[in-house]
Short mmCIF file of C-alpha atoms and ligand atoms in Angstrom, two decimals:
data_model
loop_
_atom_site.label_atom_id
_atom_site.label_comp_id
_atom_site.label_asym_id
_atom_site.label_seq_id
_atom_site.Cartn_x
_atom_site.Cartn_y
_atom_site.Cartn_z
CA UNK J 1 -65.76 94.67 -14.22
CA UNK J 2 -62.51 95.41 -16.09
CA UNK J 3 -59.44 93.18 -15.91
CA UNK J 4 -56.58 94.17 -13.59
CA UNK J 5 -53.08 93.77 -15.00
CA UNK J 6 -50.65 92.88 -12.17
CA UNK J 7 -46.98 93.44 -13.09
CA UNK J 8 -44.05 92.21 -10.95
CA UNK J 9 -44.42 88.76 -9.42
CA UNK J 10 -41.41 88.57 -7.10
CA UNK J 11 -41.23 87.90 -3.36
CA UNK J 12 -44.13 90.29 -2.69
CA UNK J 13 -45.92 90.53 -6.02
CA UNK J 14 -46.55 86.80 -6.41
CA UNK J 15 -48.53 86.30 -3.18
CA UNK J 16 -50.29 89.65 -3.68
CA UNK J 17 -51.31 88.78 -7.25
CA UNK J 18 -52.58 85.39 -6.09
CA UNK J 19 -54.80 87.03 -3.45
CA UNK J 20 -55.96 89.66 -5.95
CA UNK J 21 -56.82 87.05 -8.60
CA UNK J 22 -59.10 85.20 -6.18
CA UNK J 23 -61.36 88.29 -5.98
CA UNK J 24 -60.92 90.35 -9.16
CA UNK J 25 -60.35 89.27 -12.80
CA UNK J 26 -56.56 89.47 -13.01
CA UNK J 27 -53.95 89.14 -15.76
CA UNK J 28 -50.30 88.85 -14.73
CA UNK J 29 -46.96 89.81 -16.27
CA UNK J 30 -43.33 89.49 -15.22
CA UNK J 31 -40.09 89.31 -17.19
CA UNK J 32 -39.74 85.87 -15.58
CA UNK J 33 -42.02 83.41 -17.41
CA UNK J 34 -41.59 81.02 -14.47
CA UNK J 35 -43.03 83.60 -12.06
CA UNK J 36 -46.03 84.10 -14.38
CA UNK J 37 -46.61 80.34 -14.68
CA UNK J 38 -46.55 79.94 -10.87
CA UNK J 39 -49.24 82.61 -10.30
CA UNK J 40 -51.36 81.28 -13.15
CA UNK J 41 -51.12 77.78 -11.65
CA UNK J 42 -51.93 78.93 -8.09
CA UNK J 43 -54.74 81.39 -8.72
CA UNK J 44 -56.09 80.90 -12.21
CA UNK J 45 -54.90 84.33 -13.33
CA UNK J 46 -54.55 85.02 -17.06
CA UNK J 47 -50.94 84.99 -18.34
CA UNK J 48 -49.69 87.99 -20.33
CA UNK J 49 -46.63 87.25 -22.46
CA UNK J 50 -45.89 90.81 -23.62
CA UNK J 51 -47.12 94.28 -22.67
CA UNK J 52 -48.11 94.99 -26.29
CA UNK J 53 -50.44 92.00 -26.18
CA UNK J 54 -52.86 92.80 -23.34
CA UNK J 55 -56.44 91.63 -22.77
CA UNK J 56 -58.72 94.27 -24.36
CA UNK J 57 -60.52 95.19 -21.13
CA UNK J 58 -57.56 96.12 -18.89
CA UNK J 59 -58.67 99.14 -16.83
CA UNK J 60 -56.52 98.77 -13.71
CA UNK J 61 -52.75 98.25 -13.52
CA UNK J 62 -51.00 97.23 -10.28
CA UNK J 63 -47.20 97.46 -10.21
CA UNK J 64 -44.97 95.62 -7.71
CA UNK J 65 -41.52 96.33 -9.15
CA UNK J 66 -38.13 96.88 -7.48
CA UNK J 67 -37.51 100.60 -8.18
CA UNK J 68 -38.86 103.76 -9.85
CA UNK J 69 -36.60 103.03 -12.85
CA UNK J 70 -38.53 99.79 -13.48
CA UNK J 71 -41.85 101.63 -13.07
CA UNK J 72 -40.81 104.39 -15.48
CA UNK J 73 -39.60 101.87 -18.06
CA UNK J 74 -43.01 100.23 -18.11
CA UNK J 75 -45.16 103.36 -18.07
CA UNK J 76 -43.29 105.88 -20.23
CA UNK J 77 -42.31 106.10 -23.89
CA UNK J 78 -44.20 105.37 -27.10
CA UNK J 79 -44.85 101.76 -26.05
CA UNK J 80 -45.38 102.66 -22.37
CA UNK J 81 -48.63 101.81 -20.63
CA UNK J 82 -49.53 105.47 -20.03
CA UNK J 83 -49.71 105.74 -23.83
CA UNK J 84 -51.54 102.48 -24.50
CA UNK J 85 -54.03 102.38 -21.58
CA UNK J 86 -57.52 103.79 -22.20
CA UNK J 87 -58.58 107.11 -20.64
CA UNK J 88 -60.36 106.39 -17.37
CA UNK J 89 -57.90 103.63 -16.37
CA UNK J 90 -56.08 103.65 -13.03
CA UNK J 91 -52.45 102.77 -12.19
CA UNK J 92 -51.67 101.65 -8.62
CA UNK J 93 -47.93 101.50 -7.89
CA UNK J 94 -47.46 99.29 -4.81
CA UNK J 95 -43.65 99.09 -4.91
CA UNK J 96 -41.51 101.39 -2.78
CA UNK J 97 -40.86 104.14 -5.30
CA UNK J 98 -39.34 107.63 -5.24
CA UNK J 99 -41.81 110.44 -4.42
CA UNK J 100 -40.44 112.76 -7.15
CA UNK J 101 -40.76 110.10 -9.84
CA UNK J 102 -44.26 109.24 -8.62
CA UNK J 103 -45.36 112.89 -8.71
CA UNK J 104 -44.11 113.22 -12.30
CA UNK J 105 -45.80 109.97 -13.37
CA UNK J 106 -49.07 110.99 -11.68
CA UNK J 107 -49.00 114.33 -13.51
CA UNK J 108 -48.31 112.60 -16.85
CA UNK J 109 -51.11 110.10 -16.16
CA UNK J 110 -53.53 112.94 -15.31
CA UNK J 111 -52.73 114.62 -18.67
CA UNK J 112 -53.86 111.39 -20.34
CA UNK J 113 -57.04 111.03 -18.24
CA UNK J 114 -55.58 108.18 -16.16
CA UNK J 115 -55.74 108.06 -12.34
CA UNK J 116 -52.52 107.31 -10.44
CA UNK J 117 -52.05 106.15 -6.86
CA UNK J 118 -48.88 105.23 -4.96
CA UNK J 119 -49.72 102.51 -2.44
CA UNK J 120 -46.50 101.00 -1.07
CA UNK J 121 -46.77 98.31 1.56
CA UNK J 122 -45.21 97.10 4.80
CA UNK J 123 -45.35 93.72 6.47
CA UNK J 124 -43.11 91.62 4.25
CA UNK J 125 -43.83 88.29 2.64
CA UNK J 126 -45.83 86.82 5.59
CA UNK J 127 -48.38 89.69 5.48
CA UNK J 128 -48.46 89.64 1.68
CA UNK J 129 -49.45 85.98 1.91
CA UNK J 130 -52.08 86.60 4.60
CA UNK J 131 -53.47 89.79 3.01
CA UNK J 132 -52.67 91.85 6.10
CA UNK J 133 -50.23 94.39 4.68
CA UNK J 134 -50.08 97.96 5.99
CA UNK J 135 -50.64 100.14 2.93
CA UNK J 136 -49.76 103.86 2.84
CA UNK J 137 -51.49 105.64 0.01
CA UNK J 138 -50.81 108.82 -1.94
CA UNK J 139 -53.15 110.32 -4.53
CA UNK J 140 -56.33 112.31 -4.98
CA UNK J 141 -59.29 111.27 -2.83
CA UNK J 142 -61.22 110.18 -5.93
CA UNK J 143 -58.34 108.04 -7.21
CA UNK J 144 -57.77 106.47 -3.78
CA UNK J 145 -61.48 105.60 -3.55
CA UNK J 146 -61.25 103.87 -6.93
CA UNK J 147 -58.19 101.92 -5.76
CA UNK J 148 -59.80 100.75 -2.49
CA UNK J 149 -61.50 97.54 -3.75
CA UNK J 150 -58.06 96.37 -4.91
CA UNK J 151 -56.17 97.49 -1.80
CA UNK J 152 -58.81 95.95 0.51
CA UNK J 153 -57.93 92.50 -0.81
CA UNK J 154 -54.26 92.97 0.10
CA UNK J 155 -54.12 95.01 3.29
CA UNK J 156 -55.42 95.06 6.85
CA UNK J 157 -54.61 98.76 7.31
CA UNK J 158 -54.93 101.31 4.54
CA UNK J 159 -53.95 104.90 5.33
CA UNK J 160 -54.39 107.74 2.84
CA UNK J 161 -51.48 109.99 3.80
CA UNK J 162 -51.60 112.76 1.19
CA UNK J 163 -51.28 113.59 -2.52
CA UNK J 164 -49.25 111.58 -5.07
CA UNK J 165 -45.82 110.70 -3.66
CA UNK J 166 -46.88 110.96 -0.01
CA UNK J 167 -47.38 107.20 0.28
CA UNK J 168 -43.86 106.63 -1.05
CA UNK J 169 -42.40 109.19 1.36
CA UNK J 170 -44.18 107.56 4.32
CA UNK J 171 -42.97 104.12 3.23
CA UNK J 172 -39.33 105.22 2.92
CA UNK J 173 -39.49 106.79 6.39
CA UNK J 174 -41.03 103.63 7.83
CA UNK J 175 -38.17 101.58 6.42
CA UNK J 176 -35.59 104.05 7.72
CA UNK J 177 -36.98 103.38 11.22
CA UNK J 178 -37.32 99.66 10.61
CA UNK J 179 -33.71 99.24 9.38
CA UNK J 180 -32.43 101.42 12.23
CA UNK J 181 -34.30 99.22 14.72
CA UNK J 182 -32.55 96.12 13.37
CA UNK J 183 -29.15 97.82 13.44
CA UNK J 184 -29.54 99.21 16.97
CA UNK J 185 -30.92 95.93 18.35
CA UNK J 186 -28.08 93.98 16.64
CA UNK J 187 -25.53 96.17 18.40
CA UNK J 188 -27.35 95.80 21.72
CA UNK J 189 -27.45 92.00 21.33
CA UNK J 190 -23.74 91.86 20.51
CA UNK J 191 -23.03 93.95 23.63
CA UNK J 192 -25.26 91.59 25.64
CA UNK J 193 -23.29 88.61 24.31
CA UNK J 194 -19.97 90.28 25.24
CA UNK J 195 -21.39 90.75 28.75
CA UNK J 196 -22.39 87.09 28.90
CA UNK J 197 -26.12 87.33 28.21
CA UNK J 198 -27.37 84.99 25.47
CA UNK J 199 -28.79 86.99 22.50
CA UNK J 200 -32.01 84.93 22.61
CA UNK J 201 -32.44 85.79 26.29
CA UNK J 202 -31.73 89.45 25.57
CA UNK J 203 -34.31 89.40 22.75
CA UNK J 204 -36.85 87.98 25.20
CA UNK J 205 -36.01 90.82 27.61
CA UNK J 206 -36.51 93.47 24.91
CA UNK J 207 -39.84 91.91 23.97
CA UNK J 208 -41.07 92.16 27.56
CA UNK J 209 -39.70 95.68 27.95
CA UNK J 210 -39.72 99.01 26.16
CA UNK J 211 -36.95 98.16 23.67
CA UNK J 212 -39.22 95.93 21.62
CA UNK J 213 -40.04 96.51 17.96
CA UNK J 214 -41.32 94.43 15.05
CA UNK J 215 -37.67 93.52 14.50
CA UNK J 216 -37.20 92.06 18.00
CA UNK J 217 -40.63 90.42 17.98
CA UNK J 218 -40.39 88.82 14.54
CA UNK J 219 -37.14 89.30 12.64
CA UNK J 220 -34.62 88.39 15.36
CA UNK J 221 -36.38 85.18 16.50
CA UNK J 222 -37.38 84.04 13.01
CA UNK J 223 -34.63 85.12 10.62
CA UNK J 224 -31.57 86.42 12.50
CA UNK J 225 -30.91 84.31 15.62
CA UNK J 226 -31.80 81.16 13.66
CA UNK J 227 -29.26 82.13 10.98
CA UNK J 228 -31.84 81.58 8.22
CA UNK J 229 -31.62 85.19 6.93
CA UNK J 230 -34.49 84.49 4.54
CA UNK J 231 -37.13 87.18 5.14
CA UNK J 232 -37.42 87.77 1.38
CA UNK J 233 -36.62 91.50 1.60
CA UNK J 234 -33.28 92.28 -0.03
CA UNK J 235 -30.58 94.32 1.73
CA UNK J 236 -30.18 96.37 -1.47
CA UNK J 237 -33.91 97.24 -1.54
CA UNK J 238 -33.61 98.32 2.11
CA UNK J 239 -30.68 100.59 1.18
CA UNK J 240 -32.77 101.99 -1.70
CA UNK J 241 -35.57 102.87 0.75
CA UNK J 242 -33.14 104.46 3.22
CA UNK J 243 -31.61 106.46 0.39
CA UNK J 244 -35.08 107.74 -0.62
CA UNK J 245 -35.75 108.75 2.99
CA UNK J 246 -32.40 110.56 3.28
CA UNK J 247 -33.14 112.30 -0.03
CA UNK J 248 -36.44 113.75 1.18
CA UNK J 249 -34.76 114.96 4.40
CA UNK J 250 -33.46 117.64 2.04
CA UNK J 251 -30.78 119.17 4.24
CA UNK J 252 -32.59 118.71 7.58
CA UNK J 253 -30.12 117.75 10.33
CA UNK J 254 -30.53 114.02 10.97
CA UNK J 255 -27.24 112.87 12.51
CA UNK J 256 -28.53 109.62 14.01
CA UNK J 257 -30.11 108.19 10.88
CA UNK J 258 -27.25 109.59 8.74
CA UNK J 259 -24.92 107.38 10.78
CA UNK J 260 -27.15 104.32 10.52
CA UNK J 261 -27.49 104.76 6.76
CA UNK J 262 -23.75 105.29 6.18
CA UNK J 263 -22.92 102.30 8.41
CA UNK J 264 -25.30 99.94 6.62
CA UNK J 265 -24.30 101.22 3.18
CA UNK J 266 -20.62 100.94 4.07
CA UNK J 267 -21.08 97.38 5.34
CA UNK J 268 -22.72 96.12 2.14
CA UNK J 269 -19.40 94.83 0.75
CA UNK J 270 -18.97 92.51 3.74
CA UNK J 271 -22.04 90.53 2.71
CA UNK J 272 -22.27 88.22 -0.31
CA UNK J 273 -24.36 88.43 -3.48
CA UNK J 274 -27.96 89.55 -2.97
CA UNK J 275 -28.03 89.47 0.85
CA UNK J 276 -31.30 89.60 2.77
CA UNK J 277 -31.81 92.76 4.85
CA UNK J 278 -31.84 90.67 8.04
CA UNK J 279 -28.14 90.02 7.38
CA UNK J 280 -27.54 93.26 9.25
CA UNK J 281 -27.44 90.82 12.19
CA UNK J 282 -24.74 88.77 10.45
CA UNK J 283 -22.49 91.87 10.52
CA UNK J 284 -22.47 91.42 14.30
CA UNK J 285 -21.96 87.67 14.24
CA UNK J 286 -25.60 86.99 15.19
CA UNK J 287 -26.98 83.71 13.86
CA UNK J 288 -23.57 82.73 12.51
CA UNK J 289 -19.94 82.23 13.49
CA UNK J 290 -18.92 85.10 15.79
CA UNK J 291 -17.25 87.87 13.89
CA UNK J 292 -15.69 91.18 14.86
CA UNK J 293 -18.06 93.99 13.78
CA UNK J 294 -15.25 96.53 14.10
CA UNK J 295 -13.37 94.76 11.27
CA UNK J 296 -12.35 97.18 8.51
CA UNK J 297 -14.96 97.77 5.81
CA UNK J 298 -14.05 96.49 2.36
CA UNK J 299 -16.50 98.54 0.35
CA UNK J 300 -18.28 101.87 0.58
P1 NAD Z 401 -38.37 91.14 -6.14
O1 NAD Z 401 -37.04 91.51 -6.69
O2 NAD Z 401 -38.52 89.86 -5.39
O3 NAD Z 401 -39.47 91.12 -7.32
C1 NAD Z 401 -39.51 92.04 -8.38
C2 NAD Z 401 -40.17 91.36 -9.57
O4 NAD Z 401 -40.27 92.31 -10.62
C3 NAD Z 401 -39.35 90.18 -10.11
O5 NAD Z 401 -40.18 89.05 -10.27
C4 NAD Z 401 -38.83 90.70 -11.45
O6 NAD Z 401 -38.68 89.66 -12.42
C5 NAD Z 401 -39.95 91.66 -11.83
N1 NAD Z 401 -39.54 92.65 -12.82
C6 NAD Z 401 -38.43 93.41 -12.84
N2 NAD Z 401 -38.44 94.22 -13.92
C7 NAD Z 401 -39.58 93.94 -14.59
C8 NAD Z 401 -40.16 94.45 -15.80
N3 NAD Z 401 -39.56 95.42 -16.51
N4 NAD Z 401 -41.34 93.94 -16.19
C9 NAD Z 401 -41.97 92.98 -15.47
N5 NAD Z 401 -41.47 92.45 -14.33
C10 NAD Z 401 -40.29 92.94 -13.90
O7 NAD Z 401 -38.83 92.38 -5.25
P2 NAD Z 401 -39.83 92.36 -4.00
O8 NAD Z 401 -39.08 91.98 -2.77
O9 NAD Z 401 -41.09 91.65 -4.37
O10 NAD Z 401 -40.13 93.94 -3.88
C11 NAD Z 401 -40.93 94.64 -4.83
C12 NAD Z 401 -41.14 96.06 -4.29
O11 NAD Z 401 -41.79 95.97 -3.01
C13 NAD Z 401 -39.85 96.83 -4.04
O12 NAD Z 401 -40.06 98.19 -4.34
C14 NAD Z 401 -39.58 96.63 -2.56
O13 NAD Z 401 -38.78 97.67 -2.03
C15 NAD Z 401 -41.00 96.61 -2.01
N6 NAD Z 401 -41.21 95.86 -0.76
C16 NAD Z 401 -40.63 94.64 -0.57
C17 NAD Z 401 -40.89 93.96 0.63
C18 NAD Z 401 -40.29 92.58 0.91
O14 NAD Z 401 -40.42 92.10 2.05
N7 NAD Z 401 -39.69 91.90 -0.07
C19 NAD Z 401 -41.74 94.50 1.60
C20 NAD Z 401 -42.33 95.74 1.34
C21 NAD Z 401 -42.06 96.42 0.16
#
């Protein structure tokens, strides 16, 4: 069995790499040496200190990086992994990437005899830890079959949605809905509060009625109403996903989600450095000192 190189050990990548390393021989790399040391300590993975110094038998690469720019920087160019990996290898990009970039990378990989699969995930840090992520996969059937033993370790639901890039498109659309659910429920809870209904009580109502979503069932009780705002999914990564989704709409009329996207993008300046995406609730004074959500935006 070849060694899997897992790159990107952040909020999601670290718990995923730990699970992966318990089943498959795994080497790990991140620009943060601390992140590498933590995964090596927890799961006995092999540390990689530089991408030009890999174990000789790497045949699988899993990427869990913030954006397509990070993925491209690692795969392309004279020193890029698509040049240095052996023919017959497979790259599995599990970050939420851009479909166009993924299609181009998959085509470049194919020219070099390397399989490429986009397999972004949903479920956040808790499901990464428990190995119950929802994984939406793009790629050829043969490539997806090759990726399955690696995805099985990480996900409870694995859906092959189409060719390269389709997994990324499905993921961006999922997050468009997910972010919109938080925004709409935040507004409903602030209206409830104005009316005199406690936001916790209103959340309980939604969860017994048809307004419920994963946001009302998990994010409001755990991260928003408590004021912890520590889901581990950054507001800026959420905006990136929404921007990808709006990009693939490609001129289709989508007035409702256009408004949600512009509102959340326009509100970014009202939050501090590196806010969590659950801080959408903070914009409405949920989980914090009450605050007027109609206050003028400071940044677009
Ligand atoms: P993160 O910022 O916590 O982690 C990214 C990691 O990549 C960091 O450890 C960083 O040091 C590393 N990195 C950056 N550039 C690198 C490079 N050139 N070489 C090696 N390592 C590098 O991000 P995250 O929250 O784990 O998200 C990763 C991806 O997963 C994103 O695409 C995100 O949109 C997606 N995602 C996140 C969540 C979540 O709940 N956090 C859920 C689903 C999907």
